[in-house]
Structures are given as structure tokens and as C-alpha cells.
Amino acid sequence: MFERLLERALELAEERAERRVQEIADRALAELPSGITAAAQRDGVVLSGRALSRRFALEPALRWMRFR
């Protein structure tokens, strides 16, 4: 019985984590400059775009973004 409760708690925690990562990706998409995309993955949010490393270094607004 305890094992089923533990399994259910784990499932709920994973679902909540997945929803949270998707929410952060959606917020990032709304705030990111054009040409940069955000995608939710299991481990977090992946940013991608042409010359992203250069833009990250040159655009302070991009470096200081916080998606909480």
C-alpha cells in the first residue's frame, strides 16, 4: 500500500515538473528576442538560434533574463 502511495506521489511530482518546464518555455518564447527559440525538454528549457552564443555575449537583456 505504501508503495502505491509513493508511486502516485512520484507521478504527480513528475507531472508538475513537466508543466513547470513548459510554462517557463512559454514565458521565455514571449520574452526572447526574435530569432531565438525556446523548447521544453525533460531536463529543462533549451534555447536555440543563429549565433546564440555571440548574441548572448553582446545583448545584456538576453544575459539577464530570468524565467521563474
XYZ file of C-alpha atoms in Angstrom, residues 6 19 22-23 26 31 39-41 49 54 60 68:
13
model
C 4.865 6.548 -3.162
C 4.111 21.511 -16.545
C 6.578 24.030 -20.256
C 5.379 27.206 -18.508
C 6.272 29.528 -22.962
C 10.187 37.475 -23.904
C 11.857 24.405 -26.292
C 10.853 22.381 -23.251
C 12.783 19.172 -22.724
C 19.056 30.351 -32.509
C 27.526 35.724 -29.782
C 22.755 42.280 -21.879
C 10.724 31.914 -12.685
